[in-house]
Short mmCIF file of C-alpha atoms and ligand atoms in Angstrom, two decimals:
data_model
loop_
_atom_site.label_atom_id
_atom_site.label_comp_id
_atom_site.label_asym_id
_atom_site.label_seq_id
_atom_site.Cartn_x
_atom_site.Cartn_y
_atom_site.Cartn_z
CA UNK A 897 120.23 143.94 186.84
CA UNK A 898 120.93 141.60 183.24
CA UNK A 899 121.89 143.07 179.87
CA UNK A 900 119.00 144.40 178.49
CA UNK A 901 117.77 146.28 181.85
CA UNK A 902 121.00 148.52 181.53
CA UNK A 903 119.80 151.95 181.29
CA UNK A 904 122.37 151.91 178.40
CA UNK A 905 123.67 149.22 175.68
CA UNK A 906 127.10 149.53 173.86
CA UNK A 907 127.45 147.15 171.00
CA UNK A 908 129.65 146.16 168.68
CA UNK A 909 128.05 145.34 165.24
CA UNK A 910 130.87 145.82 163.29
CA UNK A 911 135.18 146.79 163.71
CA UNK A 912 135.68 149.94 164.29
CA UNK A 913 131.94 150.68 164.90
CA UNK A 914 130.71 150.82 168.95
CA UNK A 915 126.75 151.34 169.20
CA UNK A 916 125.47 152.94 171.79
CA UNK A 917 121.30 152.92 173.24
CA UNK A 918 119.60 154.73 175.65
CA UNK A 919 117.36 151.76 176.90
CA UNK A 920 114.08 153.11 178.88
CA UNK A 921 111.80 152.68 176.59
CA UNK A 922 109.21 152.00 179.71
CA UNK A 923 109.95 156.34 179.92
CA UNK A 924 110.81 157.04 176.68
CA UNK A 925 114.44 157.39 177.50
CA UNK A 926 114.00 160.20 179.91
CA UNK A 927 117.45 161.00 180.96
CA UNK A 928 117.80 159.80 184.46
CA UNK A 929 120.90 160.53 186.37
CA UNK A 930 121.96 156.12 186.49
CA UNK A 931 121.20 156.35 182.31
CA UNK A 932 123.87 159.69 182.50
CA UNK A 933 125.89 157.86 184.62
CA UNK A 934 125.37 155.52 182.56
CA UNK A 935 126.16 156.74 178.67
CA UNK A 936 129.17 158.62 180.76
CA UNK A 937 131.42 155.93 181.53
CA UNK A 938 130.20 154.02 177.64
CA UNK A 939 132.03 157.07 176.39
CA UNK A 940 134.32 157.74 178.02
CA UNK A 941 135.42 153.50 177.94
CA UNK A 942 135.31 154.42 173.62
CA UNK A 943 137.54 157.24 173.96
CA UNK A 944 140.21 155.22 175.52
CA UNK A 945 139.48 152.61 173.00
CA UNK A 946 141.39 152.57 170.09
CA UNK A 947 139.61 150.08 168.35
CA UNK A 948 136.71 152.81 167.69
CA UNK A 949 137.18 155.16 165.76
CA UNK A 950 133.08 156.05 165.08
CA UNK A 951 130.61 155.82 166.81
CA UNK A 952 126.00 155.55 166.62
CA UNK A 953 124.05 157.34 169.56
CA UNK A 954 121.11 156.14 169.61
CA UNK A 955 117.65 155.41 171.25
CA UNK A 956 114.44 153.32 169.83
CA UNK A 957 111.38 153.92 167.08
CA UNK A 958 109.71 155.93 169.84
CA UNK A 959 111.90 158.45 171.92
CA UNK A 960 116.11 159.02 171.02
CA UNK A 961 115.55 160.95 174.59
CA UNK A 962 112.50 162.95 176.22
CA UNK A 963 114.18 165.18 178.18
CA UNK A 964 115.46 164.68 181.37
CA UNK A 965 113.91 162.75 183.81
CA UNK A 966 111.19 164.34 185.56
CA UNK A 967 110.69 162.26 188.49
CA UNK A 968 114.41 163.35 189.60
CA UNK A 969 113.51 167.10 189.24
CA UNK A 970 110.02 167.82 190.63
CA UNK A 971 111.18 167.92 194.24
CA UNK A 972 114.46 169.10 193.45
CA UNK A 973 115.74 171.85 195.22
CA UNK A 974 119.00 173.93 193.51
CA UNK A 975 121.77 172.88 196.13
CA UNK A 976 120.65 169.13 195.42
CA UNK A 977 120.43 169.96 191.04
CA UNK A 978 124.78 171.60 191.47
CA UNK A 979 125.48 169.15 193.43
CA UNK A 980 124.44 166.66 191.00
CA UNK A 981 127.39 167.64 188.89
CA UNK A 982 125.92 166.75 185.39
CA UNK A 983 128.26 168.81 183.66
CA UNK A 984 131.26 165.83 184.40
CA UNK A 985 129.57 163.43 183.03
CA UNK A 986 128.32 165.58 180.37
CA UNK A 987 131.32 165.93 179.54
CA UNK A 988 132.36 162.76 179.03
CA UNK A 989 130.13 162.37 175.79
CA UNK A 990 130.48 166.08 174.19
CA UNK A 991 134.92 165.58 175.42
CA UNK A 992 134.97 161.76 172.67
CA UNK A 993 137.59 162.15 170.79
CA UNK A 994 135.54 160.72 168.22
CA UNK A 995 132.86 161.51 165.98
CA UNK A 996 129.40 160.88 166.71
CA UNK A 997 126.38 160.42 165.04
CA UNK A 998 123.12 160.49 166.70
CA UNK A 999 119.98 158.59 164.72
CA UNK A 1000 116.91 160.36 166.14
CA UNK A 1001 113.90 158.54 165.96
CA UNK A 1002 110.93 159.77 167.97
CA UNK A 1003 110.97 162.12 170.48
CA UNK A 1004 113.82 164.03 170.98
CA UNK A 1005 113.63 166.65 173.82
CA UNK A 1006 114.91 169.02 176.81
CA UNK A 1007 118.50 167.03 177.55
CA UNK A 1008 117.74 164.65 174.71
CA UNK A 1009 117.89 166.73 172.25
CA UNK A 1010 120.89 168.75 173.57
CA UNK A 1011 122.27 164.96 174.17
CA UNK A 1012 122.21 165.02 170.45
CA UNK A 1013 123.11 168.11 170.14
CA UNK A 1014 126.54 166.74 171.33
CA UNK A 1015 126.99 164.65 168.87
CA UNK A 1016 128.31 165.59 165.40
CA UNK A 1017 126.09 164.61 163.24
CA UNK A 1018 122.51 163.45 163.44
CA UNK A 1019 120.78 161.70 161.39
CA UNK A 1020 116.71 161.50 161.68
CA UNK A 1021 113.70 160.23 160.61
CA UNK A 1022 111.07 161.84 159.21
CA UNK A 1023 108.62 161.72 161.82
CA UNK A 1024 110.48 162.69 164.15
CA UNK A 1025 110.03 165.80 166.99
CA UNK A 1026 112.88 167.67 168.65
CA UNK A 1027 112.08 170.53 170.20
CA UNK A 1028 113.27 172.39 173.64
CA UNK A 1029 109.77 171.61 175.81
CA UNK A 1030 111.64 173.00 179.57
CA UNK A 1031 109.56 176.42 179.94
CA UNK A 1032 106.68 174.66 179.66
CA UNK A 1033 107.58 172.65 182.90
CA UNK A 1034 108.91 176.00 185.04
CA UNK A 1035 112.38 175.48 184.44
CA UNK A 1036 115.16 176.23 180.93
CA UNK A 1037 117.33 174.27 178.76
CA UNK A 1038 120.27 173.60 181.55
CA UNK A 1039 122.52 171.07 179.38
CA UNK A 1040 123.51 173.21 176.50
CA UNK A 1041 120.57 173.87 174.93
CA UNK A 1042 120.47 177.79 175.04
CA UNK A 1043 124.46 177.68 173.46
CA UNK A 1044 124.70 174.74 171.20
CA UNK A 1045 121.32 175.06 169.19
CA UNK A 1046 122.24 178.83 169.56
CA UNK A 1047 125.64 178.05 167.39
CA UNK A 1048 123.37 176.16 164.77
CA UNK A 1049 120.78 177.59 163.79
CA UNK A 1050 121.20 181.21 164.88
CA UNK A 1051 119.53 183.64 167.70
CA UNK A 1052 116.01 183.61 165.83
CA UNK A 1053 115.44 180.17 165.53
CA UNK A 1054 116.21 179.35 169.45
CA UNK A 1055 114.81 181.56 171.14
CA UNK A 1056 111.63 180.55 169.02
CA UNK A 1057 112.46 177.00 169.69
CA UNK A 1058 113.39 177.60 173.38
CA UNK A 1059 110.93 180.48 174.87
CA UNK A 1060 107.23 178.58 173.13
CA UNK A 1061 109.06 175.43 173.80
CA UNK A 1062 106.94 174.00 171.14
CA UNK A 1063 109.52 170.92 169.52
CA UNK A 1064 109.17 171.53 165.54
CA UNK A 1065 108.84 168.41 162.50
CA UNK A 1066 112.97 167.05 161.68
CA UNK A 1067 112.07 168.20 158.64
CA UNK A 1068 112.03 171.64 160.29
CA UNK A 1069 114.35 170.72 162.24
CA UNK A 1070 117.35 170.25 158.55
CA UNK A 1071 115.93 173.69 157.40
CA UNK A 1072 117.92 175.29 159.88
CA UNK A 1073 120.16 173.47 160.62
CA UNK A 1074 119.62 171.47 163.17
CA UNK A 1075 120.08 167.93 162.14
CA UNK A 1076 122.34 167.06 158.62
CA UNK A 1077 119.84 164.78 157.38
CA UNK A 1078 116.20 163.28 157.11
CA UNK A 1079 115.53 160.29 156.14
CA UNK A 1080 112.42 157.41 156.62
CA UNK A 1081 112.55 156.74 160.18
CA UNK A 1082 113.00 152.84 159.27
CA UNK A 1083 116.12 154.21 157.40
CA UNK A 1084 117.46 156.25 160.24
CA UNK A 1085 119.98 153.52 162.15
CA UNK A 1086 120.88 151.98 158.52
CA UNK A 1087 121.69 155.35 156.81
CA UNK A 1088 123.83 156.26 160.92
CA UNK A 1089 125.38 153.07 160.33
CA UNK A 1090 126.19 153.26 156.68
CA UNK A 1091 127.77 157.17 157.94
CA UNK A 1092 129.76 155.36 160.83
CA UNK A 1093 131.21 152.53 158.55
CA UNK A 1094 132.03 155.38 155.78
CA UNK A 1095 134.29 156.95 159.03
CA UNK A 1096 135.57 154.52 160.72
CA UNK A 1097 137.40 153.13 157.14
CA UNK A 1098 139.17 157.17 156.81
CA UNK A 1099 142.14 157.01 158.51
CA UNK A 1100 141.03 158.11 162.11
CA UNK A 1101 144.32 161.15 163.57
CA UNK A 1102 142.44 163.34 160.54
CA UNK A 1103 138.65 162.49 161.05
CA UNK A 1104 139.29 163.32 164.74
CA UNK A 1105 141.59 166.36 164.34
CA UNK A 1106 138.20 167.44 161.49
CA UNK A 1107 135.57 166.82 164.52
CA UNK A 1108 138.12 168.78 166.76
CA UNK A 1109 138.55 171.93 164.95
CA UNK A 1110 135.15 172.36 163.50
CA UNK A 1111 134.23 172.41 167.35
CA UNK A 1112 136.56 174.92 167.29
CA UNK A 1113 134.53 176.83 165.23
CA UNK A 1114 131.61 176.79 168.44
CA UNK A 1115 134.46 177.77 170.88
CA UNK A 1116 137.03 180.35 170.52
CA UNK A 1117 136.85 183.48 167.52
CA UNK A 1118 137.72 183.09 164.14
CA UNK A 1119 141.53 183.76 164.29
CA UNK A 1120 142.21 181.49 167.35
CA UNK A 1121 139.45 178.44 165.27
CA UNK A 1122 141.72 178.55 161.81
CA UNK A 1123 144.75 178.64 163.97
CA UNK A 1124 144.08 175.82 165.12
CA UNK A 1125 142.70 174.68 161.91
CA UNK A 1126 146.65 175.14 160.42
CA UNK A 1127 148.32 173.34 162.68
CA UNK A 1128 145.85 169.78 163.25
CA UNK A 1129 145.95 170.43 159.03
CA UNK A 1130 150.10 170.70 159.26
CA UNK A 1131 150.11 168.16 161.83
CA UNK A 1132 148.49 165.58 159.97
CA UNK A 1133 151.37 165.37 157.11
CA UNK A 1134 153.52 163.09 159.85
CA UNK A 1135 150.55 160.69 159.56
CA UNK A 1136 151.30 158.14 157.45
CA UNK A 1137 147.88 157.47 156.66
CA UNK A 1138 148.26 161.23 154.98
CA UNK A 1139 151.60 159.66 152.77
CA UNK A 1140 149.21 155.76 152.20
CA UNK A 1141 146.12 157.72 151.96
CA UNK A 1142 148.27 160.80 148.50
CA UNK A 1143 150.48 158.26 147.45
CA UNK A 1144 147.22 154.94 146.64
CA UNK A 1145 145.57 157.99 144.81
CA UNK A 1146 148.09 159.20 142.96
CA UNK A 1147 148.46 155.49 141.82
CA UNK A 1148 145.48 154.67 141.75
CA UNK A 1149 144.71 151.95 143.81
CA UNK A 1150 142.33 151.91 146.97
CA UNK A 1151 144.39 153.01 150.62
CA UNK A 1152 145.01 150.60 153.47
CA UNK A 1153 145.12 153.13 157.04
CA UNK A 1154 146.52 151.49 159.88
CA UNK A 1155 145.10 154.49 162.32
CA UNK A 1156 149.56 155.80 162.65
N1 LIG B 1488 110.55 161.71 182.45
C1 LIG B 1488 109.92 161.52 182.94
N2 LIG B 1488 109.81 160.26 182.75
C2 LIG B 1488 109.18 160.42 181.46
C3 LIG B 1488 109.83 161.99 180.32
C4 LIG B 1488 110.48 163.00 181.09
N3 LIG B 1488 110.61 163.47 181.02
N4 LIG B 1488 109.18 161.76 178.60
C5 LIG B 1488 107.89 160.65 179.49
N5 LIG B 1488 108.33 160.60 180.56
C6 LIG B 1488 107.07 158.50 181.35
C7 LIG B 1488 105.50 159.33 181.66
O1 LIG B 1488 105.45 159.96 181.97
C8 LIG B 1488 105.62 158.06 181.33
O2 LIG B 1488 105.24 157.05 182.37
P1 LIG B 1488 104.11 156.17 182.78
O3 LIG B 1488 103.92 155.25 181.24
O4 LIG B 1488 104.76 155.72 183.15
O5 LIG B 1488 103.33 156.83 183.12
C9 LIG B 1488 106.01 157.24 179.97
O6 LIG B 1488 107.08 157.94 180.45
C10 LIG B 1488 104.59 157.63 178.32
O7 LIG B 1488 105.25 159.25 178.78
P2 LIG B 1488 104.00 159.59 177.85
O8 LIG B 1488 102.33 157.94 178.00
O9 LIG B 1488 103.67 160.63 178.90
O10 LIG B 1488 104.25 159.11 176.51
P3 LIG B 1488 102.60 160.00 174.91
O11 LIG B 1488 104.59 158.43 173.97
O12 LIG B 1488 102.03 159.86 175.10
O13 LIG B 1488 104.05 161.52 174.66
C11 LIG B 1488 106.01 162.89 175.02
C12 LIG B 1488 106.23 161.11 174.77
C13 LIG B 1488 105.87 164.25 174.48
C14 LIG B 1488 107.48 162.86 175.05
C15 LIG B 1488 105.50 163.42 176.54
O14 LIG B 1488 106.45 162.07 176.99
C16 LIG B 1488 106.82 164.36 177.05
O15 LIG B 1488 106.25 164.87 177.34
N6 LIG B 1488 107.75 164.03 178.24
C17 LIG B 1488 108.43 165.00 178.68
C18 LIG B 1488 109.58 166.04 177.95
C19 LIG B 1488 110.10 167.08 178.15
O16 LIG B 1488 109.08 168.28 179.17
N7 LIG B 1488 110.94 166.82 178.31
C20 LIG B 1488 112.08 168.09 178.99
C21 LIG B 1488 112.55 167.69 180.64
S1 LIG B 1488 112.90 168.83 181.56
C22 LIG B 1488 114.96 168.85 181.02
O17 LIG B 1488 115.18 168.24 179.89
C23 LIG B 1488 115.97 170.04 180.90
C24 LIG B 1488 117.87 169.13 180.42
C25 LIG B 1488 118.64 170.02 181.41
C26 LIG B 1488 119.63 169.75 181.50
C27 LIG B 1488 119.95 169.09 182.66
C28 LIG B 1488 119.92 168.45 183.19
C29 LIG B 1488 120.92 168.95 185.45
#
């Protein structure tokens, strides 16, 4: 397979930043098993790469991803679907320690929106459409669409999206808290890259501790979340970047972070 035919492309356009691009344009970037495996492999490799401090996850102009590949679902029975153990592949993405910025243009539907919700920041183009249309083909969200979505937007928006299956515009998604920022279509990737660049320039121990703590807010009780946040906060006082960041501020100069 030549690189341009690979279902997922990883690029390193700038130091500290990786771009993971879903590359099945003819199928609207539908997520078949090969693509899901390639995504998991890409994120597993990046998670272990100490040089990478922020990741941009994207598709193309027409689609971020139009959901699970229905060709691989149409004849599948429950045992086959269970045996695919897709949760292990999703886990490789959602468990990535570095912050992930999703750059969403076009369709982010079904498993595609669930994938976007595994990112930490979502930038969407103004004509993007986001939704959980699974009910329309007789199934339901199966990779976080009833869970991450509900945590992001609350019960009543989540119910509307999952029960009616109708996509919403990027503007509405922004209003309900499903995306972080809406920008003109031609600025989606550039905006996500700018955010990644900002994150990559900050102390990685701190950005990764922020990610871990914010995600904990979705998982556990307020008390356990506050305890984790407190410990992560305290631990950062052992980092050289904390000393450098604060000293540089007080000395009115630019800090130089090393990741230690
Ligand atoms: N699966 C397979 N092929 C797809 C998919 C898909 N999800 N989406 C688009 N394609 C293919 C089309 O079949 C078509 O192929 P061909 O050219 O060979 O006919 C090509 O992409 C272009 O599609 P359209 O001609 O339909 O393009 P449009 O621009 O007119 O429409 C849409 C784009 C609106 C995205 C439309 O294609 C569509 O509605 N797609 C299906 C969306 C959908 O229902 N997604 C949910 C799928 S179910 C799911 O995601 C469950 C997640 C559970 C995760 C758990 C995993 C185990």
